[in-house]
XYZ file of C-alpha atoms in Angstrom:
633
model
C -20.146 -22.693 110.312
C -20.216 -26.078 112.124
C -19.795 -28.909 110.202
C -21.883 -31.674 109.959
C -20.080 -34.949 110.076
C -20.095 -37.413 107.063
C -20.952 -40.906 108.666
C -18.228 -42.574 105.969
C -15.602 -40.106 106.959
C -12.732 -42.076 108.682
C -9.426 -41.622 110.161
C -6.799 -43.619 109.463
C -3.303 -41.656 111.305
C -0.518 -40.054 110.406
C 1.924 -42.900 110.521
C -0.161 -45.198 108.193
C -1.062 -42.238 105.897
C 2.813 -41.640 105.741
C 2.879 -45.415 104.745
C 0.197 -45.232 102.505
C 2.039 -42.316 100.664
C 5.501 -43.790 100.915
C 3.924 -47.477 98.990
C 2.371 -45.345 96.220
C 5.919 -43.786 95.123
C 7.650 -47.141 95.714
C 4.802 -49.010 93.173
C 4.421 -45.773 90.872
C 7.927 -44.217 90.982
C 11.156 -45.917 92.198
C 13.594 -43.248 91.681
C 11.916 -41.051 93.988
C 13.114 -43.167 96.702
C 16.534 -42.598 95.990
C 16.134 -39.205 95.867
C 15.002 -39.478 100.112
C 18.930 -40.471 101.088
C 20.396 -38.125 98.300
C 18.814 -34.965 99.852
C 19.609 -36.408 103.192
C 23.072 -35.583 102.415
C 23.478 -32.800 99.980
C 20.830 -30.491 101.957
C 23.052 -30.110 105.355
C 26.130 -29.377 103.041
C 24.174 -27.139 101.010
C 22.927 -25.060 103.996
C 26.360 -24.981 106.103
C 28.624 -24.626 103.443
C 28.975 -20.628 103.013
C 28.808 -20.712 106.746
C 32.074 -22.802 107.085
C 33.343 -20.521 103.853
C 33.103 -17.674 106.096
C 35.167 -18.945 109.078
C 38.103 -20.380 107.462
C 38.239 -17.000 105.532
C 38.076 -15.018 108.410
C 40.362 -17.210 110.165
C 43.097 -16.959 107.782
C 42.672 -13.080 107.199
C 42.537 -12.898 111.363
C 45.379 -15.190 111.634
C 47.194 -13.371 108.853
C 47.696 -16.606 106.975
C 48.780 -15.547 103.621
C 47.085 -14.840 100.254
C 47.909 -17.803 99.210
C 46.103 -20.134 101.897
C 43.197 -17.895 100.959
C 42.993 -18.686 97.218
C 43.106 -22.122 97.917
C 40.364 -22.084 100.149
C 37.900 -19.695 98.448
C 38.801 -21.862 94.869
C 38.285 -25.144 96.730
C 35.043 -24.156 97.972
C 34.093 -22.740 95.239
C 34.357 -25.647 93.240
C 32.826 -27.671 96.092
C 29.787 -25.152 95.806
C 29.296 -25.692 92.081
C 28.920 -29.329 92.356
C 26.353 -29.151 95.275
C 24.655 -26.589 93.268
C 24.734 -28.813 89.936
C 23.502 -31.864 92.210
C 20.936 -29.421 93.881
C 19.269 -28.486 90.743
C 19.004 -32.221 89.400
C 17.843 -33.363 92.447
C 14.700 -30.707 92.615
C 13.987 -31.227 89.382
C 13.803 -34.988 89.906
C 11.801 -34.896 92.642
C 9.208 -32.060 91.385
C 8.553 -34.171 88.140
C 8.492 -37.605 89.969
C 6.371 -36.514 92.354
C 3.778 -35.156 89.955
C 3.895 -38.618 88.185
C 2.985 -40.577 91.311
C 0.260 -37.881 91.746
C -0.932 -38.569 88.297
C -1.314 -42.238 88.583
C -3.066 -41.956 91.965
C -5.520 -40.052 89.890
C -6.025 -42.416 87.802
C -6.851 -45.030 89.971
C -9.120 -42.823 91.739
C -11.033 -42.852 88.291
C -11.215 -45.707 87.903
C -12.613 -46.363 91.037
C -15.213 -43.848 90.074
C -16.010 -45.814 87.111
C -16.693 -48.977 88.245
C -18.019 -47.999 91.791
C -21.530 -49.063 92.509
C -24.271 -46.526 90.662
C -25.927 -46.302 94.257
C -23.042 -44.759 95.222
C -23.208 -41.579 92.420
C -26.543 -41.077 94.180
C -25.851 -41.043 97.453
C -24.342 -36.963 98.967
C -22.256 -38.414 101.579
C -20.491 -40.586 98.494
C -20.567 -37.491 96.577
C -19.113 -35.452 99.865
C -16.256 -37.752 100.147
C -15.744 -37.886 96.329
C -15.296 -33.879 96.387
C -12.974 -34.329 99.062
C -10.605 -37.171 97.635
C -10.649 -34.922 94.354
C -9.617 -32.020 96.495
C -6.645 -34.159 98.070
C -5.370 -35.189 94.523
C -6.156 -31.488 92.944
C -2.702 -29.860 93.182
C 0.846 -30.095 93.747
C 0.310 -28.899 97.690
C -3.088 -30.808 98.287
C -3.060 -33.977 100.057
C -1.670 -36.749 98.654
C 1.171 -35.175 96.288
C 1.303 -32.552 99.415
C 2.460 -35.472 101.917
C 5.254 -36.628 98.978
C 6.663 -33.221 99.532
C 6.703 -33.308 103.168
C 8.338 -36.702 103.013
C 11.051 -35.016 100.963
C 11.150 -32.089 102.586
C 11.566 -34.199 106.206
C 14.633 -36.086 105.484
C 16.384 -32.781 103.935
C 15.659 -31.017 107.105
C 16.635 -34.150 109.241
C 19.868 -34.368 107.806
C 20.358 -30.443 108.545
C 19.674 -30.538 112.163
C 21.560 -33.637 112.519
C 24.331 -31.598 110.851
C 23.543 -28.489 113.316
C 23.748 -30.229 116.482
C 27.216 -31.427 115.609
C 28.203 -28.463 115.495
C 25.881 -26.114 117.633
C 27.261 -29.314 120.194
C 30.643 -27.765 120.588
C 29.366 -24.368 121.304
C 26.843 -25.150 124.097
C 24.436 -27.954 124.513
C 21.868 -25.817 126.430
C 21.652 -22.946 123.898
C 20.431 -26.164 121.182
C 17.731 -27.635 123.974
C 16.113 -23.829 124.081
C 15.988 -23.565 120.875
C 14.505 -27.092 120.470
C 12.094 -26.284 123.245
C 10.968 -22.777 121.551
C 10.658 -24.475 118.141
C 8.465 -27.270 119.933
C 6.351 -24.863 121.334
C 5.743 -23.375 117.697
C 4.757 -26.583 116.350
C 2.402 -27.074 118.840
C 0.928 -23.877 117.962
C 0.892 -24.407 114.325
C -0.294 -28.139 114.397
C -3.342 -27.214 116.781
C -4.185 -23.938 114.412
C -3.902 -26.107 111.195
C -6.274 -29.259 112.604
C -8.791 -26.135 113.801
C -8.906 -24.680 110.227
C -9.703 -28.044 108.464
C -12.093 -28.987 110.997
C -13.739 -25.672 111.142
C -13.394 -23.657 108.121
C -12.561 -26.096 105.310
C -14.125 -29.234 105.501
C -17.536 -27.341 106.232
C -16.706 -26.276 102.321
C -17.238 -29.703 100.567
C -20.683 -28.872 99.205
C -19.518 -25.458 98.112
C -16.919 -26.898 95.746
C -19.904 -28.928 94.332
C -21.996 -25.552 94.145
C -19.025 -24.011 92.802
C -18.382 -26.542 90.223
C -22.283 -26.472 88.977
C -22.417 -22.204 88.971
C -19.120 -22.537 87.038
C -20.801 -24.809 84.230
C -23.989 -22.772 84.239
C -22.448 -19.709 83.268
C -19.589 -20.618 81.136
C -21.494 -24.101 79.186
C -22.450 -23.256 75.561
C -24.815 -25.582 75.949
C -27.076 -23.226 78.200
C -26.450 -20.557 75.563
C -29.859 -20.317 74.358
C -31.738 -20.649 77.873
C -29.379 -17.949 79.379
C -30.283 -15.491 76.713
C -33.908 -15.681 76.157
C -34.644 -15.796 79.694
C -32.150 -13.615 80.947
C -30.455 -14.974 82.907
C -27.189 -13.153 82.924
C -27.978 -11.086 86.048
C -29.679 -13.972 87.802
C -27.212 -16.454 87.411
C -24.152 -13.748 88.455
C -26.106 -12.840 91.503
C -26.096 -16.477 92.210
C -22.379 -16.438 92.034
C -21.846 -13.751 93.910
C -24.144 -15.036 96.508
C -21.960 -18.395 96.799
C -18.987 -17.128 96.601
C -19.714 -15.262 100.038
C -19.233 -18.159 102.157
C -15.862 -18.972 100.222
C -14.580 -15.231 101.279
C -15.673 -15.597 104.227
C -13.917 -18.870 105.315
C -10.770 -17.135 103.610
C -11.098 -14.024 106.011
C -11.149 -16.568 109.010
C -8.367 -18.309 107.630
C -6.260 -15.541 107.051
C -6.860 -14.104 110.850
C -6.136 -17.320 112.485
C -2.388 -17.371 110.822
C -1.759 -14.054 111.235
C -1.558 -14.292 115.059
C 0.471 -18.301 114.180
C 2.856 -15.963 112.258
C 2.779 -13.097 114.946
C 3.399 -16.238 117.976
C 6.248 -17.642 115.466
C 7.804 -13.967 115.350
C 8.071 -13.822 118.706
C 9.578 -16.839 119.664
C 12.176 -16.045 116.651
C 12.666 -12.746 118.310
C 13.622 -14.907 121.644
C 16.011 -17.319 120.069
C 18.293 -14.367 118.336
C 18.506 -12.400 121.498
C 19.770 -15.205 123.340
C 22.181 -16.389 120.715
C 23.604 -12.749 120.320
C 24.009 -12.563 123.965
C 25.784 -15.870 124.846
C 28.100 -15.159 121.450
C 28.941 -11.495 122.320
C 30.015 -12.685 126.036
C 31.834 -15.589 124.566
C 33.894 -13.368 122.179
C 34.401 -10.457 124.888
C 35.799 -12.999 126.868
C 38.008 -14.187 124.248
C 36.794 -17.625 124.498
C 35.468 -17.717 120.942
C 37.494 -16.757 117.878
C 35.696 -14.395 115.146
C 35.740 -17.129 112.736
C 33.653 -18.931 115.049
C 31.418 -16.661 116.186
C 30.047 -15.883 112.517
C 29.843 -19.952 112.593
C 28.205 -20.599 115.198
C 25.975 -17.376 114.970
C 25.054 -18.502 111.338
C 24.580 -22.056 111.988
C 22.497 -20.969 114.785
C 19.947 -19.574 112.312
C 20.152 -22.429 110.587
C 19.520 -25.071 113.034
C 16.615 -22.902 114.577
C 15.159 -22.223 111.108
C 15.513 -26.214 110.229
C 14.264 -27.558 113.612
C 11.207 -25.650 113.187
C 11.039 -26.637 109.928
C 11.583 -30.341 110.524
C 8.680 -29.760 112.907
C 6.331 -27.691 110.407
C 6.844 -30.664 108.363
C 4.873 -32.922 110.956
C 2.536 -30.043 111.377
C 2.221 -30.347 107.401
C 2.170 -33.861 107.108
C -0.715 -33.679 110.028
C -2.843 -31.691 107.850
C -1.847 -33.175 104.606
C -2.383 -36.695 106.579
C -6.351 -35.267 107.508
C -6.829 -34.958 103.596
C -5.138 -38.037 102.841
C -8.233 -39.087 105.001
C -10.612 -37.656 103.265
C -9.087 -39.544 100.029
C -8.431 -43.132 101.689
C -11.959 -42.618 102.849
C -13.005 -42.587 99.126
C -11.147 -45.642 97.844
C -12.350 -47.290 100.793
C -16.136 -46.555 100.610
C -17.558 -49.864 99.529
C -16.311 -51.279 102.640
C -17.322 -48.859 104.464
C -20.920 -48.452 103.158
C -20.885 -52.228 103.737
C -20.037 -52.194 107.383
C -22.457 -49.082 108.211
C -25.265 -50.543 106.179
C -24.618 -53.956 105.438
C -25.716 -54.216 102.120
C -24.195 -56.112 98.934
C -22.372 -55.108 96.534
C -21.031 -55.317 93.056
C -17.435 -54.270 93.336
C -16.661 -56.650 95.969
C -16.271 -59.971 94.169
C -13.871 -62.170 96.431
C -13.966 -64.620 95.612
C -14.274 -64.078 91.813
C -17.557 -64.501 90.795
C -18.991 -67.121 87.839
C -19.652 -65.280 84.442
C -22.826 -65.041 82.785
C -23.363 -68.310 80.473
C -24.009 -67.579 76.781
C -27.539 -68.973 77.159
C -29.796 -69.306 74.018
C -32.308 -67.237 75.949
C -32.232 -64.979 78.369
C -35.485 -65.002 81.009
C -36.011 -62.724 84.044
C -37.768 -63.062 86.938
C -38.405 -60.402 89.959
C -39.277 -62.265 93.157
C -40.416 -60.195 95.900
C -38.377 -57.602 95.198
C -38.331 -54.221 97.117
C -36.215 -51.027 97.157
C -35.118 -48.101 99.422
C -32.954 -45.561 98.849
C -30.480 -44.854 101.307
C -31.992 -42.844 104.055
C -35.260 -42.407 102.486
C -38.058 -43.316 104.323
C -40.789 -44.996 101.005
C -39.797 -47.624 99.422
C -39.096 -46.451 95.251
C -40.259 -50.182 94.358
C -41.668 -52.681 96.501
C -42.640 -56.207 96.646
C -42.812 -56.550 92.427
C -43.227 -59.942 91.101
C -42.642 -60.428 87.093
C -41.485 -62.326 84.756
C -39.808 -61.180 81.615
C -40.125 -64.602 79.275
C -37.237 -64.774 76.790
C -37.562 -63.061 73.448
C -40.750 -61.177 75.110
C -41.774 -57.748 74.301
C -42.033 -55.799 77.508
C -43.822 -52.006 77.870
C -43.319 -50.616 81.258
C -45.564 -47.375 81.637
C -46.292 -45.210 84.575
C -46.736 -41.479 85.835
C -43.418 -39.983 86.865
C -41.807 -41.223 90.033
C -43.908 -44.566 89.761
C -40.559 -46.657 90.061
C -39.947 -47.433 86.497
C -36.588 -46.679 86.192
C -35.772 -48.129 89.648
C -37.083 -51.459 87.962
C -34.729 -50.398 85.281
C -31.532 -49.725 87.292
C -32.211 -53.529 89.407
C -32.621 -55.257 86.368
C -29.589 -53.772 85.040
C -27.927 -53.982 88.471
C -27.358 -50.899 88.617
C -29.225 -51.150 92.069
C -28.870 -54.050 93.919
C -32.685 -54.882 95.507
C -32.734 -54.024 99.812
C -35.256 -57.169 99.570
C -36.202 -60.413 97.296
C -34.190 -61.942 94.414
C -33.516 -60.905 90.963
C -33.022 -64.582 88.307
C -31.320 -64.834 85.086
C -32.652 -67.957 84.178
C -33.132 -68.987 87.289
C -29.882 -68.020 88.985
C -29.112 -65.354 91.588
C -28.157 -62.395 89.501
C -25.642 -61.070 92.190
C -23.802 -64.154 91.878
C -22.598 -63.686 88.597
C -19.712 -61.332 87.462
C -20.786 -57.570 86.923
C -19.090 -56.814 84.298
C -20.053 -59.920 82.812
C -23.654 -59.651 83.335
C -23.508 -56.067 82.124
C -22.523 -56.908 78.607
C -25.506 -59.859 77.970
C -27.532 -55.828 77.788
C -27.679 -53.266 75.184
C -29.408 -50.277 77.096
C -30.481 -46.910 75.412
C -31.191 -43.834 78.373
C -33.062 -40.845 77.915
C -30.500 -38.983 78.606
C -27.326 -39.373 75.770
C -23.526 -38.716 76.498
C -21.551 -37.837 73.129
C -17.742 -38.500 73.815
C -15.130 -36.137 72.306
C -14.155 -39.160 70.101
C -14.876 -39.866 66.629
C -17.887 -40.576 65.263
C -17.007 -44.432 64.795
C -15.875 -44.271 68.381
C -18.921 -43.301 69.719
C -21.128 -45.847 68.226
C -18.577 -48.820 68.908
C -17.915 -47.265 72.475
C -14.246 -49.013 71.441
C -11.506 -47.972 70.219
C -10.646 -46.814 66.639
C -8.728 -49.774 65.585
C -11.725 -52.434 67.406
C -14.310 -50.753 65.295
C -15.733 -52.367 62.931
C -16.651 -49.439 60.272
C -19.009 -52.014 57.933
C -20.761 -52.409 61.149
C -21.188 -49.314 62.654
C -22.119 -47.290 59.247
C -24.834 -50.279 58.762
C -26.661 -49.443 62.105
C -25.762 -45.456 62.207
C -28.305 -45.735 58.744
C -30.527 -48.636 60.680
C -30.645 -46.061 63.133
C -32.376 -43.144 60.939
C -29.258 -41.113 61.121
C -27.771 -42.100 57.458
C -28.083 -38.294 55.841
C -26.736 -36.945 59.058
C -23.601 -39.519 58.159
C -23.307 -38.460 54.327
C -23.087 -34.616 55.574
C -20.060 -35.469 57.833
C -16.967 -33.609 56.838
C -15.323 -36.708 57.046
C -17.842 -39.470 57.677
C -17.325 -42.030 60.508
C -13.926 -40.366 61.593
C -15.641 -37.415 62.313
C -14.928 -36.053 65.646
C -17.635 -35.177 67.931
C -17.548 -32.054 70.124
C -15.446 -29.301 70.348
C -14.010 -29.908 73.801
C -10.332 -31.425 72.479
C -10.960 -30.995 68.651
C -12.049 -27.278 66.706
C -13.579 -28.629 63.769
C -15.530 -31.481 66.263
C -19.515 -31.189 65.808
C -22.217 -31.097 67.984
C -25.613 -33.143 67.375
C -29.501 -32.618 68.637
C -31.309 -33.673 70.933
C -32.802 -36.222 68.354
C -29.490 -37.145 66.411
C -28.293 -37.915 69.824
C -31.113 -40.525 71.049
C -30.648 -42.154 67.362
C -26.899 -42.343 68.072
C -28.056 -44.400 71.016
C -30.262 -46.668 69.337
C -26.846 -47.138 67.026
C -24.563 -47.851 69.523
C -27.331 -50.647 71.049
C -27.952 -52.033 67.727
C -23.848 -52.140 67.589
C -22.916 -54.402 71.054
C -26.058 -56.824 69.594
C -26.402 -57.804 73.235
C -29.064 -60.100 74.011
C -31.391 -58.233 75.873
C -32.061 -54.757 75.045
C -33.305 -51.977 76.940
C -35.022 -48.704 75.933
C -35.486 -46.460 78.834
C -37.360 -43.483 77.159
C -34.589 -42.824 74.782
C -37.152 -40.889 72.128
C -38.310 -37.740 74.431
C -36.475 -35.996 71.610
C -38.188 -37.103 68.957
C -42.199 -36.177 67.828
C -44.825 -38.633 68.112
C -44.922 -40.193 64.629
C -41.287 -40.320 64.565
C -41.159 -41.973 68.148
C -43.749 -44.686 67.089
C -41.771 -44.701 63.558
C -38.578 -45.569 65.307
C -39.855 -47.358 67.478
C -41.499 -49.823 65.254
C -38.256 -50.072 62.910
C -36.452 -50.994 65.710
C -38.322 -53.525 66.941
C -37.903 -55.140 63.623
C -34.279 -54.921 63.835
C -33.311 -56.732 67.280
C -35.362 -59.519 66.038
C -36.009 -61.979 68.532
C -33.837 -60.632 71.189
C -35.876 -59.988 74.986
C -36.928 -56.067 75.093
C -37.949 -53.942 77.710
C -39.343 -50.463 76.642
C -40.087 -47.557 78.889
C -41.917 -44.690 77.561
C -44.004 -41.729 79.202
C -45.955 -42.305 75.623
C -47.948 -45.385 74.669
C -46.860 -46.068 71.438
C -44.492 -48.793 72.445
C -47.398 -50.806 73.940
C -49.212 -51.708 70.825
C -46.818 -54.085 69.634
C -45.323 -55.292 72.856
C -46.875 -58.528 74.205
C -47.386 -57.638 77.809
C -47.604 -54.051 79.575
C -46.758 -53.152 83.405
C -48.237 -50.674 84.734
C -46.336 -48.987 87.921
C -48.093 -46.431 90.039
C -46.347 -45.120 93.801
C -43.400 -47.652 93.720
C -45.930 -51.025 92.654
C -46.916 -52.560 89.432
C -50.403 -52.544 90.241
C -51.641 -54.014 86.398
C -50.125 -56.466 83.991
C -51.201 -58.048 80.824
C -51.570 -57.234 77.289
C -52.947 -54.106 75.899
C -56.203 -55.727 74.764
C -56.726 -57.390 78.771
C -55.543 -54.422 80.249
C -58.186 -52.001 77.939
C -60.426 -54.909 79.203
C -59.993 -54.157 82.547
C -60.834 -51.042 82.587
C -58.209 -49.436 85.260
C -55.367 -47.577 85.291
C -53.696 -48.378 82.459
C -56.850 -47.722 80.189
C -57.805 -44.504 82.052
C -54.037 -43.143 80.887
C -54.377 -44.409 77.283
C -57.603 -43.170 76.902
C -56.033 -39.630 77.872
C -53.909 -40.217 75.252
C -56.676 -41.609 72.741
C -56.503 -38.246 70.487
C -52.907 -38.947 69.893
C -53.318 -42.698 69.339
C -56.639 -43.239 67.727
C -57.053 -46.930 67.713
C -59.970 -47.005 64.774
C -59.851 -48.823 61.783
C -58.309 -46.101 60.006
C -55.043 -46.960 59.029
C -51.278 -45.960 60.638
C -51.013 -42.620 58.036
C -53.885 -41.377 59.379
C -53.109 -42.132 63.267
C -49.724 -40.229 62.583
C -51.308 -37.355 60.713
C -54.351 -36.697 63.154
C -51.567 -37.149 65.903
C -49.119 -34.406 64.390
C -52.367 -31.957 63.636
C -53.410 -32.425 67.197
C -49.872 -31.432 68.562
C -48.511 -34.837 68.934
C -46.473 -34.750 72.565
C -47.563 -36.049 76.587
C-alpha cells in the first residue's frame, strides 16, 4: 500500500536524533550517563574473558605446567568472573530501569503538549497522524525514543568489544579482521536499506489503522456501548468489522516477515563465509606449527566474537537508523506548531514569545466580532464568515441555528479555541490574541454538550482542582444550585465519592442528565465572569431544560452569558438573539423584533410554537401542554 505523505512529517537525521536522545537522559536521568563508559569497559572483558580462560588452561596442560599453575589460574579467573558478573547484573539492571524513567518523562511532556496544544490542532488528521505516530515512538521499551537509549547503550558496549578484538585479532592477521569488517559492512548495508523499506512501505502506511484499531477496540470492549450493542445486535457486526481491519495489519506482518527472512538468509551466508575462512587460515597456521593450541582456540573464539560484535556495532546504526525515522515521527509532533506555522502561516496560541499581557480583572467584560471569518484547514466554505456582533457586558445572549450553521465555530473563536483566518476578536476593545491564553481562558466558565466525568472524586470533579484546593462549602452549595442535591445525599460517601470505575471498584457512574447538571456545577464553581452554555441540556426534557435554564440564569447574576440551544427556550429571557444559518448570522435582535420581522428566526419558533405556546396562559401550563405534546426538537 503506498503511503501518502503527511505534509508536517519532517526529518531531522540520525546524528541530531542521537543528540536529541542523548539531552533527554542527561536532563531526565544522570546516572545513565555513567553507565555509557562503565559498559564500555566491563562488556569487552565480559565477552573475552572465558576465551583467554581457555588458552592459558590449555597452555599450561600443553606445556605440562603443573597442577598447581592451573589452580591458580582457573581460581583467579574465577574470581575475576564473579565480579564482572556481579558488575554485569547491576549495570543491566541500572540501565533497563533508567532508561524506562527517561521514557516515562518524555511521555509526559508529550502530554502535556497534547494538553495545551492548539484545539485546531485535535481537529486536524495530519495532527492526529503525527500524534499516532509520536505515541507509537514512546509506546514501548523497543519503540523509538526509549528504542534509540538502548542502541546508545548497546553501541558503546559493542565499541569497546571490537576495540578489544582488533587488539587481539591484530596479532593474528590484519587481513583476516578487514574481511570480516568488509562482510559485516556489506550486512549492514543490507539490513539498513531493508529496515528504511519496511517503515516507508509497510509501517508508516499503518498510522490510521492504529487509530481504527484504537476506536474498534473501544467499541467492543466500552460498557458504555453495552446497551446499543445488545439491542441492536451488534455483536456480529461489530466483530466482522474487526476482522475486516485487522486484515491489513496481517497483511503488512506477512510482508514484513518475508522481507527479513531473506535479511536473515543474506546474514547466514555471509556468516557461513567468515567461519570457513577463519577455520582455514587457523588449521594451516597450526599444521604449520606457527600457532600454539592455546591460541588457536583464542583466536578462533575471539574471531566469533569480533565478527558477531562488528556486525553488531553496525546493526546498532542500522537500529538507531530506524529508531532515528520514529524519533522523526515524534520530534515532528513536539514540533508541530512551528511547523503548521511555517506551512500555513497562521497564529497561534502556544507560541507566546515574548510573554504575552494577562487579561485585566475588568469590572465588565464586552465582546466584539469585527469582520470575522473562518476556514477550516483544507476545507474549501468558510464555517463562519464575515460576522459582526457585539456582546455588551452583563448581556444575555441566545445564539440559535439549524445544525452546521456555525454556532459552535462562533463558540470555539470566542473562547479561542479557534483563532479567526480573518478580522479581529476585542475584549474590551483589545486584540484578544494578544493577551495570555491561559489567562484569557479562566475570565470563562463554559458548559459543552458533551460532559467528561474524571475518575476523581466527586468534589474533584466539580472544583476541576485538587482535593486539598476544594472548597467543599462551595462545591456542595452549587452541586444543590445545580439540581443535583438528592443525587448528593444518595452518595455512599457524599462529595468524596469517586466517580467511575476505571481506577476505583466502588466508583459510580452518572446519566446523561446528572452529567450536564454536574457541568452547570462546575461553571457555577470557577464563578468566571463570562459564562458560556453551549447546549449543555440535550439530556434533559423540555420543562426541565427551560426549568434549569431559568434557575440558572438567576444564579450567575449579572455576569455576560452566551447560550446555545437547538431549543428556544433560552431566548425568552435573553435580551438579544442571533440567528446563524450556512456559516452567517443573517438576523439579530430581540425575540419580540425578530417575531416582528417575520424571517427566519420566527419561521423556526413558530415550528416550535406547540412546544412553547406563548399565550397568556401561564408557565405550568406551557410546561404541561409541552410534556403532553412530547416535549423534544
Amino acid at each position: 500500500m503506498a503511503e501518502e505523505k503527511n505534509p508536517l512529517h519532517r526529518e531531522y537525521g540520525l546524528f541530531s536524533n542521537i543528540n536529541y536522545v542523548l539531552q533527554g537522559m542527561r536532563k531526565y536521568s544522570k546516572i545513565l550517563m555513567w553507565m555509557l563508559p562503565i559498559g564500555f569497559v566491563i562488556s569487552p572483558i565480559q565477552r573475552y574473558l572465558w576465551s583467554f580462560i581457555t588458552k592459558f588452561v590449555i597452555d599450561i596442560v600443553t606445556n605440562n605446567s603443573g597442577v598447581k599453575n592451573l589452580l591458580f589460574v582457573i581460581g583467579a579467573f574465577s574470581v575475576i568472573s564473579l565480579l564482572v558478573f556481579l558488575c554485569q547484573t547491576f549495570y543491566n539492571n541500572k540501565v533497563w530501569v533508567q532508561c524506562i524513567v527517561v521514557r516515562m518523562k518524555i511521555i509526559l511532556k508529550k502530554n502535556l503538549l497534547m494538553m495545551k496544544m492548539p484545539f485546531e490542532f485535535t481537529e486536524n488528521p495530519d495532527v492526529l497522524d503525527c500524534c499516532q505516530k509520536a505515541e507509537n515512538a514512546v509506546s514501548g521499551n523497543d519503540q523509538g525514543f526509549e528504542g534509540m537509549e538502548h542502541q546508545i547503550v548497546h553501541f558503546f558496549e559493542q565499541l569497546g568489544i571490537v576495540i578489544a578484538g582488533l587488539v587481539i585479532l591484530g596479532t593474528m592477521n590484519i587481513w583476516i579482521v578487514v574481511g570480516m569488517t568488509l562482510l559485516a559492512v556489506i550486512n549492514f548495508l543490507i539490513s539498513n536499506a531493508a529496515s528504511k523499506y519496511s517503515k516507508r512501505t509497510i509501517w508508516d502506511p499503518l498510522a490510521p489503522w492504529w487509530r481504527k484499531r484504537w476506536y474498534m477496540n473501544i467499541a467492543l470492549s466500552d460498557f458504555s456501548y453495552a446497551k446499543d450493542v445488545r439491542l441492536f445486535g451488534l455483536q456480529k457486526w461489530l466483530t466482522n468489522k474487526f476482522k475486516e481491519l485487522n486484515v491489513e495489519r496481517y497483511e503488512a506482518q506477512r510482508k514484513n516477515n518475508r522481507l527479513w527472512f531473506w535479511v536473515t538468509v543474506s546474514s547466514s551466508f555471509f556468516w557461513l563465509i567468515f567461519q570457513g575462512a577463519v577455520y582455514a587460515y587457523l588449521i594451516i597456521q597450526v599444521v604449520n606449527k606457527n600457532l600454539t593450541i592455546g591460541n588457536f582456540t583464542l583466536y578462533l573464539s575471539s574471531a566469533g566474537t569480533f565478527f558477531e560484535c562488528i556486525s553488531a556495532l553496525l546493526n546498532c546504526f542500522t537500529q538507531m537508523m530506524q529508531k532515528s525515522r520514529e524519533i522523526d515521527d515524534f520530534r515532528t509532533f513536539m514540533d508541530v506548531e512551528s511547523i503548521v506555522k511555517e506551512i500555513v502561516g497562521s497564529s497561534s496560541a502556544m507560541t507566546e514569545t515574548p510573554p504575552l499581557a494577562k487579561v485585566p480583572s475588568y469590572d465588565s467584560y464586552e465582546f466584539e466580532f469585527k469582520n470575522v471569518s473562518f476556514k477550516y484547514p483544507r476545507a474549501d466554505k468558510y464555517a463562519l464568515k464575515d460576522l459582526n456582533l457585539k456582546i455588551k457586558a452583563g448581556e444575555r445572549l441566545a445564539v440559535v441555528g439549524l445544525n452546521g450553521a456555525g454556532k459552535s465555530t462562533f463558540i470555539k473563536l470566542m473562547l479561542r479555541l479557534y483563532e479567526p483566518t480573518e478580522g479581529q476578536i476585542l475584549l474590551n476593545g483589545v486584540d484578544i490574541s494578544t493577551y495570555d491564553i491561559d489567562s484569557y481562558y479562566g475570565i470563562f466558565s463554559p458548559v459543552f454538550q458533551d460532559v467528561n466525568l474524571f475518575a476523581f472524586t466527586f468534589a474533584e470533579n466539580i472544583s476541576m482542582r485538587a482535593l486539598e484546593n476544594t472548597d467543599f462549602s462551595l462545591a456542595q452549595k452549587f452541586t444543590k444550585d445545580a439540581g443535583l442535591g438528592e443525587k448528593l445525599e444518595s452518595l455512599p460517601n457524599g462529595l468524596n465519592t469517586q466517580l467511575l470505575k476505571i481506577i476505583y471498584d466502588d466508583g459510580i457512574d452518572m446519566s446523561g442528565g446528572e452529567k450536564q447538571k454536574l457541568a452547570l456545577a462546575r461553571a457555577l464553581y470557577k464563578n468566571s465572569p463570562v459564562v458560556i452554555l453551549d447546549e449543555p441540556t440535550s439530556a434533559l426534557d423540555a420543562i426541565a431544560e427551560s426549568k434549569l435554564y431559568e434557575e440558572f440564569d438567576k444564579l450567575i447574576g449579572g455576569k455576560t452569558a452566551v447560550y446555545i440551544s437547538h431549543r428556544l427556550s433560552s431566548t425568552q429571557f435573553c435580551n438579544n438573539v442571533a440567528m446563524f444559518m450556512e456559516g452567517k448570522m443573517i438576523e439579530y435582535g430581540t425575540h419580540d423584533s425578530l417575531m416582528a420581522a417575520n424571517g427566519e428566526y420566527a419561521k423556526m419558533f413558530n415550528i416550535q410554537s406547540q412546544y412553547y405556546l406563548e399565550e397568556d396562559s401561564d408557565s405550568d401550563q406551557i410546561f404541561e401542554a409541552s410534556h403532553d405534546m412530547g416535549g423534544d426538537f
